[in-house]
Structures are given as C-alpha cells and as structure tokens.
Short mmCIF file of C-alpha atoms in Angstrom, two decimals:
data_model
loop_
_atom_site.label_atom_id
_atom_site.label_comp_id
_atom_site.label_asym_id
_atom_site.label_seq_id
_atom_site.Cartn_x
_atom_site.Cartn_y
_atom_site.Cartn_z
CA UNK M 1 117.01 53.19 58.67
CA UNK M 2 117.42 51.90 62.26
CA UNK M 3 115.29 49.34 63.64
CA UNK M 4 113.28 49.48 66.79
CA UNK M 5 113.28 46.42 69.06
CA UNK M 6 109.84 44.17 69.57
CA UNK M 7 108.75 45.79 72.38
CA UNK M 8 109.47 49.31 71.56
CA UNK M 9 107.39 48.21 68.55
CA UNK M 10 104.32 47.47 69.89
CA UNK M 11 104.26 50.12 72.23
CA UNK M 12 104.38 52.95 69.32
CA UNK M 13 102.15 50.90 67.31
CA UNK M 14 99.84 50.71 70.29
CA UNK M 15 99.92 54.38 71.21
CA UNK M 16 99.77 55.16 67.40
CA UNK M 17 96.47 53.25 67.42
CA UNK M 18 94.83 55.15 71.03
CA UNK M 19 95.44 58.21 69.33
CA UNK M 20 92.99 57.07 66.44
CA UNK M 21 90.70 55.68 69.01
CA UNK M 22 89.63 54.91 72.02
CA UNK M 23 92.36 52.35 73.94
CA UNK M 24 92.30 50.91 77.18
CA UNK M 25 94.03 52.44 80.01
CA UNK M 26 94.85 51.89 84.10
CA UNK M 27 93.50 55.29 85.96
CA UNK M 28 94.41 55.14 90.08
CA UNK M 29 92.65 56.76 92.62
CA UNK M 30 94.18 58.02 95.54
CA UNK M 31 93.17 60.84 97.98
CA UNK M 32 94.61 64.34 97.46
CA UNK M 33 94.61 65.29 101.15
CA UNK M 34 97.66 63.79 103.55
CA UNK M 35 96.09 61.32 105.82
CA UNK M 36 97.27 61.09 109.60
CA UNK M 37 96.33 57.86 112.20
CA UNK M 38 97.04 58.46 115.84
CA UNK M 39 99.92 55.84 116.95
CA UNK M 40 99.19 52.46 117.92
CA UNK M 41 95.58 52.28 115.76
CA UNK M 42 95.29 51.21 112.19
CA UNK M 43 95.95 52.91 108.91
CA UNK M 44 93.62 52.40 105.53
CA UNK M 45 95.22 53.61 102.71
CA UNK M 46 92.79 54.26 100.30
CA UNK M 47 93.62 53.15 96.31
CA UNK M 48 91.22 52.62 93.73
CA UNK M 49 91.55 52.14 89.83
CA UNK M 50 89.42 51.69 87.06
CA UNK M 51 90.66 49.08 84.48
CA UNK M 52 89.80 45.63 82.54
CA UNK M 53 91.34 43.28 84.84
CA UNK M 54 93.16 40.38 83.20
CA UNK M 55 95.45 37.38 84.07
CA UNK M 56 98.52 39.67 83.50
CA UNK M 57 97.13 42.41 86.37
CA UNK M 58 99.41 42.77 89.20
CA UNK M 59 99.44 45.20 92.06
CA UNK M 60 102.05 46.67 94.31
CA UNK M 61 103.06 48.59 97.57
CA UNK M 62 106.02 50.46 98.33
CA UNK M 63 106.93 52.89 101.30
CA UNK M 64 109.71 55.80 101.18
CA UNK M 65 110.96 57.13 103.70
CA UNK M 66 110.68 61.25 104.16
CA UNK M 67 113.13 63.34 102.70
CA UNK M 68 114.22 59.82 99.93
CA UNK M 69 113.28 60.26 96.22
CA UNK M 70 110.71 57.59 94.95
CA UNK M 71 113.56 55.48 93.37
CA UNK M 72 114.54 54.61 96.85
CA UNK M 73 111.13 52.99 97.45
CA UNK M 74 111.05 49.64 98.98
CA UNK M 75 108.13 46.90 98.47
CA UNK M 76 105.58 45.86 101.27
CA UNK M 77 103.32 43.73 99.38
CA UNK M 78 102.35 42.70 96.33
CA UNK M 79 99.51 40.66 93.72
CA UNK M 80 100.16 39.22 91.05
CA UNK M 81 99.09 35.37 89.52
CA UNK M 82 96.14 35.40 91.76
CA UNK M 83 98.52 35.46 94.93
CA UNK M 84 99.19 37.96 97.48
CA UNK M 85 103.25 38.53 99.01
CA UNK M 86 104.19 40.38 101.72
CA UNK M 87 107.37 41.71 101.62
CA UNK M 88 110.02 43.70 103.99
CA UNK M 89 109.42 44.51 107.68
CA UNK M 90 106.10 45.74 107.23
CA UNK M 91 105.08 42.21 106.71
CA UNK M 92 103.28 40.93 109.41
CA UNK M 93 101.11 44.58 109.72
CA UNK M 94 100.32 45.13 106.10
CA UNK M 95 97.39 43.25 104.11
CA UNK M 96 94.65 44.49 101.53
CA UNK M 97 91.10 45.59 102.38
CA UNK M 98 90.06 43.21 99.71
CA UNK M 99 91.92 40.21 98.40
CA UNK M 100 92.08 39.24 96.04
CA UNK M 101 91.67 43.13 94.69
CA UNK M 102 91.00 42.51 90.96
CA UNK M 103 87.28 44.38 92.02
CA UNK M 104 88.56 47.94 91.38
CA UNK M 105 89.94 48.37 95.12
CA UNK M 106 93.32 48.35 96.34
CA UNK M 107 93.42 49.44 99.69
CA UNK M 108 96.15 48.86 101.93
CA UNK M 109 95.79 48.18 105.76
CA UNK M 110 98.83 48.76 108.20
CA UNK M 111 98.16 48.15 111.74
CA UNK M 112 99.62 49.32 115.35
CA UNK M 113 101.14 52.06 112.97
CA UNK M 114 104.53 53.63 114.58
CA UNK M 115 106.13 56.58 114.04
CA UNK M 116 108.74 55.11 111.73
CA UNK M 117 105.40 54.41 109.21
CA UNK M 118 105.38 58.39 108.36
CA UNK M 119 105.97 58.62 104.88
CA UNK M 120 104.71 58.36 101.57
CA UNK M 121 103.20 55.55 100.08
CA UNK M 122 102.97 53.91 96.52
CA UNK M 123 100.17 51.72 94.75
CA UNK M 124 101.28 50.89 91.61
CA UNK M 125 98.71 48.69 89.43
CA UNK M 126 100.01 47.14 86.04
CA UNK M 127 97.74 45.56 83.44
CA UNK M 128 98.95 44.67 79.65
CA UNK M 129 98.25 45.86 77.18
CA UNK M 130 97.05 48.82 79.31
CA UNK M 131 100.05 50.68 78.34
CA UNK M 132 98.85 54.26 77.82
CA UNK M 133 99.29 55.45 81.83
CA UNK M 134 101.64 53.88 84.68
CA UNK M 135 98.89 53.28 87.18
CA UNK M 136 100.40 54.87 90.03
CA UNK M 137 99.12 56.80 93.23
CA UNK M 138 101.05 59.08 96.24
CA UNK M 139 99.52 58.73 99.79
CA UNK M 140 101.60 60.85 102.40
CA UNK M 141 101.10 59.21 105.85
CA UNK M 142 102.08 61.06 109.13
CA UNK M 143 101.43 58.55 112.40
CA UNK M 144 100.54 61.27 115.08
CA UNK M 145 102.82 60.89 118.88
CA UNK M 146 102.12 62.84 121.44
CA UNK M 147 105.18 64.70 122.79
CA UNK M 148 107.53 63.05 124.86
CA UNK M 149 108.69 63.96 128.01
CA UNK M 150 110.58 67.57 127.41
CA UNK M 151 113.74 68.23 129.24
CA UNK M 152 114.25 72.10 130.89
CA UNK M 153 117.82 73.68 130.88
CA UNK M 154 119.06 76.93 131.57
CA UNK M 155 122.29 79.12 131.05
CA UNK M 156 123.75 82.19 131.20
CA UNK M 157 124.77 84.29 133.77
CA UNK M 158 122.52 83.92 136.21
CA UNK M 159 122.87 87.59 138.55
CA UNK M 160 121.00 90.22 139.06
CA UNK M 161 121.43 92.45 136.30
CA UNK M 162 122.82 89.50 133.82
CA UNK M 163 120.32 87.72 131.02
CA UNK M 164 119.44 83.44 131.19
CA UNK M 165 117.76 81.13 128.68
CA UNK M 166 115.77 78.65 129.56
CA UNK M 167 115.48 75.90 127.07
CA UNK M 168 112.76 73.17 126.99
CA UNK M 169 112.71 70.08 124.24
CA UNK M 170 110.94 66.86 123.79
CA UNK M 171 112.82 63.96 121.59
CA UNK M 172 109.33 62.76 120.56
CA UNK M 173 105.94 64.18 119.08
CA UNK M 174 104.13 64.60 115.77
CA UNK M 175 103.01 67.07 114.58
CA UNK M 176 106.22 68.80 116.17
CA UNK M 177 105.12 70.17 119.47
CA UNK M 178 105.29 74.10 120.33
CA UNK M 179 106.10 75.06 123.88
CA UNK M 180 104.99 77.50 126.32
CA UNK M 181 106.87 78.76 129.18
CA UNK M 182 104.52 79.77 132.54
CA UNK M 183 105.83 80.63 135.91
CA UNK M 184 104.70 79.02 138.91
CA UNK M 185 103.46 80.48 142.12
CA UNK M 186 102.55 84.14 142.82
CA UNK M 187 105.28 86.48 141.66
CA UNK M 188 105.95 90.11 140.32
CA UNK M 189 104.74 90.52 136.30
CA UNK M 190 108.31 90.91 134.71
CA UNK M 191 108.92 93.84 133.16
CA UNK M 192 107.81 94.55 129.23
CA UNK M 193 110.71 93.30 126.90
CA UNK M 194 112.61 91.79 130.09
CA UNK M 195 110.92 88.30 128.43
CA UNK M 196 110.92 86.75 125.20
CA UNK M 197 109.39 83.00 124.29
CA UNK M 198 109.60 81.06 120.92
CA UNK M 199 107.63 78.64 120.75
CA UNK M 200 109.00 76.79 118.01
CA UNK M 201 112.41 76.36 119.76
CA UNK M 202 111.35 75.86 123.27
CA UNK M 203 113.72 78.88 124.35
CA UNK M 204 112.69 81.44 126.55
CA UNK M 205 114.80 84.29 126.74
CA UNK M 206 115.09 86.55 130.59
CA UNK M 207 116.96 89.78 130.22
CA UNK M 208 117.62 92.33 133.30
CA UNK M 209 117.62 89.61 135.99
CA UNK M 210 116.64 90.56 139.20
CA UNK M 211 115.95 88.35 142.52
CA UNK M 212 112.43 88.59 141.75
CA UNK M 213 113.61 86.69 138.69
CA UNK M 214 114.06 83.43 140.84
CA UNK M 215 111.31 80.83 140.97
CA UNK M 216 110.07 77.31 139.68
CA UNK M 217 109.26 77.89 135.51
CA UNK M 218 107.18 75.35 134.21
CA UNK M 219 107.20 74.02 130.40
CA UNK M 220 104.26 72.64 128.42
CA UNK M 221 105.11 70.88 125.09
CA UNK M 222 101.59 70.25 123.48
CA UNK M 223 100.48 68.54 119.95
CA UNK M 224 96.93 67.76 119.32
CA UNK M 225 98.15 64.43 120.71
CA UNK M 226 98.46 65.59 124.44
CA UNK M 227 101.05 67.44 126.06
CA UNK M 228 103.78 66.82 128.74
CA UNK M 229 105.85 69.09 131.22
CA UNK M 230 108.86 69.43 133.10
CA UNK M 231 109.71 72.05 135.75
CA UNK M 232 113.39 74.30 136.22
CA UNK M 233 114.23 75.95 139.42
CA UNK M 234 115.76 79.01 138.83
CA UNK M 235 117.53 80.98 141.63
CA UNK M 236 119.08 84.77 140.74
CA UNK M 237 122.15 85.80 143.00
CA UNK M 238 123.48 88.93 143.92
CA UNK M 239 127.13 89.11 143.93
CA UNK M 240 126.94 92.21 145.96
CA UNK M 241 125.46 90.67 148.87
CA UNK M 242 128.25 87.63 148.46
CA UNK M 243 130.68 90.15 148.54
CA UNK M 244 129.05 91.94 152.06
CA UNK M 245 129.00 88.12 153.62
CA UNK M 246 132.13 87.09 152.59
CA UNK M 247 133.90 90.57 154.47
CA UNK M 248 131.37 89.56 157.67
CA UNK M 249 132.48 86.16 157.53
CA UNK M 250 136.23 87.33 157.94
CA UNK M 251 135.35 89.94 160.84
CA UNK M 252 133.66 87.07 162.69
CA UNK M 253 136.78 84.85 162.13
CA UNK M 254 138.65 87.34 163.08
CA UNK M 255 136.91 87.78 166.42
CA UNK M 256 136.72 84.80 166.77
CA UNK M 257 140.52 83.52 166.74
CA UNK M 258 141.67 86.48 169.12
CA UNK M 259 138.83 85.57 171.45
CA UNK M 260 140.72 82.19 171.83
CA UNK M 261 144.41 83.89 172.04
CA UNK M 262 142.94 86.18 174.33
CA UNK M 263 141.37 82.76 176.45
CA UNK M 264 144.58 80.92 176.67
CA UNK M 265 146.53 83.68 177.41
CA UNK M 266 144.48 84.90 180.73
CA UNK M 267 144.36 81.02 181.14
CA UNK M 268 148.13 80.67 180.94
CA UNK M 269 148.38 83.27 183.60
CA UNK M 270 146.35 81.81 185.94
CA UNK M 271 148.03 78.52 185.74
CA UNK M 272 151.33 80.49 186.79
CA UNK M 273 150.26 82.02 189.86
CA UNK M 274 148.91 78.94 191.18
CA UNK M 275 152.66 77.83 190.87
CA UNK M 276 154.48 77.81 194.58
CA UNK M 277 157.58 80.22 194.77
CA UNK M 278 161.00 79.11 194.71
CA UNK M 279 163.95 80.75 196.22
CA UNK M 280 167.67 80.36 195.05
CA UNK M 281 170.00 79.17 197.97
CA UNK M 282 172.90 78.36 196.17
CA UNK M 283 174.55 75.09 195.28
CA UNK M 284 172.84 72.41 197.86
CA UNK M 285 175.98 70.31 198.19
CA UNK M 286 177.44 70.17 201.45
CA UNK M 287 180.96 69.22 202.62
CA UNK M 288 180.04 66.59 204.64
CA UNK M 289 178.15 65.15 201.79
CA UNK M 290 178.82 61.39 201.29
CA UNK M 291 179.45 60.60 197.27
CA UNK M 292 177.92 57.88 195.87
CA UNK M 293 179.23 54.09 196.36
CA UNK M 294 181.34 55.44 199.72
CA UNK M 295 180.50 54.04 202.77
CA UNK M 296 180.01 56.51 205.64
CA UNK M 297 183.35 54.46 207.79
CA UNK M 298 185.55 55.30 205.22
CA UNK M 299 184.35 58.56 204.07
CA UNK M 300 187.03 61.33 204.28
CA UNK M 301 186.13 64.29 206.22
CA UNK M 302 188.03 67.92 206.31
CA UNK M 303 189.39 68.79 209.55
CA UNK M 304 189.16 72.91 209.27
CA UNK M 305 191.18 73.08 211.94
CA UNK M 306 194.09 70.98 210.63
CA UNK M 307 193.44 71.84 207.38
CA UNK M 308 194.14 67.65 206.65
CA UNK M 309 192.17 64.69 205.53
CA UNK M 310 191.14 62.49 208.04
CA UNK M 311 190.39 59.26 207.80
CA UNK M 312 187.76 58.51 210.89
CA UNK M 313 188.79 55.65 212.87
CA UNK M 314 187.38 52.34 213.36
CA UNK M 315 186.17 50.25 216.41
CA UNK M 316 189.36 48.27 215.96
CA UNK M 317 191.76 50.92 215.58
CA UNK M 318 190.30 53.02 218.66
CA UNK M 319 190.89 49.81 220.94
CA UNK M 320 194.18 50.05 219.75
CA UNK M 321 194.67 53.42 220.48
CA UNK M 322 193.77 53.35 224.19
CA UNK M 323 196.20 50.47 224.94
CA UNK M 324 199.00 52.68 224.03
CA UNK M 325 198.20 55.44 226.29
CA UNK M 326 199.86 55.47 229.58
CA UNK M 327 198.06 54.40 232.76
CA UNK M 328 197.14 56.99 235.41
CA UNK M 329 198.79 55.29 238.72
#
C-alpha cells in the first residue's frame, strides 16, 4: 500500500474529521457588482472574512491585468507576522483600510487610480489549520477616463455623385466612448439612406454626394466621463464644372497670346515706316578717289584723254619745267 506524505496526511485526516463535525474554515467577502472610481480619486476595495485569527494568519493582494489568467497575478501587498509589505509598482498608492487587519476587514486602498489600475483584483487570506476553503475573493476594477481628444478623417471619392466616410476616434476613454456625427451651420436635410452613422466605430458613411454635401461636420465622443470634439471640413467638387473651366481657361489663353502677336506685329509696322527711305545709286567709289595711306601729291590720276597714268607734278619739277621752255624775244 502506498504511503501518503505528512502533509497530505493531515489534510485528509483533517477533512475526514469536518465531515464528522463542525471544523473551522476562512469564508471572504467581496462585492458581486464591478466597482468603477473616476481617474485621479481613490479606490476602496472592499474584502471581508470571517475566521479565528491566529499567529499563522496572513493576507495578500494581487492585481491581473485584463484579458491574463489569475496565474499571471502579481503581488501589491501583503500581512503576515504582524507586518504589513508593499510590493511591486503599486507600492507607494496601495495600503489597508485597517492595519493591522486581523479584525475581520481587509480592505485595500489605491489612490490617484490610473487607467492602467483596470483590472481584477485578488484578496487572498490564509489561516492554518483553516484548511477546508482557500479564502479568496475577485474584485473587477474599471478606473473611468473621459475620452480623449478624437481625431476626424475622411476618404473616398469626394464628387458629386461619389460616396465619403468620415471617421472620428479618440485613443483614450473608459467606458469606450460612442460618437455622434452633427453638421454644422444651416444646410439642406440629406436625403433618407444618403447617411449612415455607427456609433460604435466613429464612421459615418455619405452616399450620393452632392455640393450641398460640403460643409464643416462636427464629432462628439462622449462617456459618462465628459465628452470631446473635433471638426472636418468637407468640400464636394464637380468634375464637370473643372472640365467647363479648364476649356475657358484655354480660350482665354488663347486670346490672350494672339492679342500680343497681333500687338507686336502692328507695333513692328509702325516702327518701319518711321524708317527714312533709301535710294540705290550704285557703287559710291569715285575715280578720283584717294586709297588709303596715299598722299594726294603722289596720287595717280587717269588722263581720259590720253588714256595714261599721270603722275601730277610737283612745285620742284614745274620750276624745272619752265626753265626749259624757250623765251619769247
């Protein structure tokens, strides 16, 4: 026959025993309802239990985080030898109600809660020989934030006859925030079905565009913590009417550049007839001409009636000349 360890032992022997009578046991008390504390203020977290307190009683906090199981909890404070030890980075916000709490109360205090305090939260009270039950309680915290500042987008195809969404989201807020879409200003009612909100999403959904369409949308992201806007301006073209002021565009260009040819070319004519006339006489070299670097006393000039050079004489050479002509006697 196999034997059962010490411990394992005692512990049938003890729940053999509570089964013939009465034994004690740990019982904890913790609200049923979820409990929510606005940001920034201070969260009780209420845990009671009913049991002979004795120098082996110790009592402990944990916190998981949503979505973890409870295996993944991790400590925030703790009892035990008559001494109380904060633990982890809850710390410095995190004491008991009552301390020491061997009086039947546990509760837990967390101030300037944050948002990353949402979760749920353990007290676990041990107390040998009180063996029977595990002494342990569930609180489910949710720190409430009002929404953050949303941001407004749109897309699609943005034209009269095309469909846009308008989207609107805030990083921030607890309980999530819903959102509602309102348009500002005085404008046409859209048509039925031309519009379609969710507010869980944030989208709102504009089908047959038109230029009525175009205007300054406003959305509201509200929680029972507040609420917070932001604004889109949203502008419907026509791609008809681009088209009629793109072909008036080029007509006007059009005019426009032979306006100017037409300019400088009545200008270029006028600057011609200002111009003085200018008649052809033929080559305006004449035979008597003297070329360049020739003196005028040795210049050669055509005799046309010798049909030679001649070489015109000089002051000396006409002295010369009359001494050899005979005297008249």
């Amino acid at each position: 026959m196999a034997r059962l360890p010490g411990p394992m032992l005692c512990g049938a022997l003890l729940g053999l025993v509570c089964l013939t009578a009465p034994c004690p046991a740990v019982e904890v008390h913790v609200p049923a309802e979820p409990l929510s504390t606005p940001v920034g203020k201070t969260a009780e977290l209420t845990c009671s239990y009913s049991t002979s307190v004795t120098d082996s009683f110790a009592l402990e906090w944990s916190f998981v985080q949503p979505g973890k199981p409870i295996s993944a909890s991790l400590p925030i404070l703790y009892f035990t030898n008559g001494h109380l030890y904060p633990t982890g980075s809850k710390a410095k916000r995190a004491s008991l109600l009552q301390n020491p709490p061997t009086g039947g109360v546990a509760t837990l205090k967390l101030t300037d809660v944050r948002s990353s305090d949402t979760g749920t939260y353990l007290c676990h009270v041990n107390n040998p020989p009180d063996f029977y039950t595990n002494g342990m309680g569930l609180i489910n915290l949710t720190v409430l934030v009002p929404p953050s500042s949303p941001s407004c987008s749109q897309a699609g195809q943005i034209s009269v006859g095309g469909s846009a969404i308008l989207r609107c989201s805030s990083s921030e807020g607890a309980p999530r925030p819903v959102y509602n879409w309102v348009r500002l200003g005085s404008s046409p009612t859209p048509s039925p079905g031309s519009v379609v909100q969710d507010e869980v999403s944030g989208q709102l959904i504009l089908s047959n565009l038109s230029l009525a369409s175009s205007g300054t949308y406003r959305c509201v992201a509200t929680n029972q913590m507040g609420s917070a806007v932001c604004e889109l301006s949203f502008s419907v073209t026509d791609p008809s009417q681009g088209r009629v002021a793109g072909a008036l565009i080029g007509v006007l260009l059009g005019v426009l550049f032979l306006s100017i040819a037409v300019f400088c070319l009545i200008r270029f004519q006028k600057e011609r007839r200002k111009r003085p006339k200018e008649t052809y006489r033929g080559s305006d070299l004449r035979e008597d001409a003297i070329a360049p670097g020739i003196s005028e006393q040795t210049s050669v000039r055509a005799d046309p009636n010798r049909g030679l050079l001649e070489k015109p004489l000089s002051a000396s050479t006409m002295e010369t000349t009359k001494s050899k002509l005979p005297m008249a006697v």
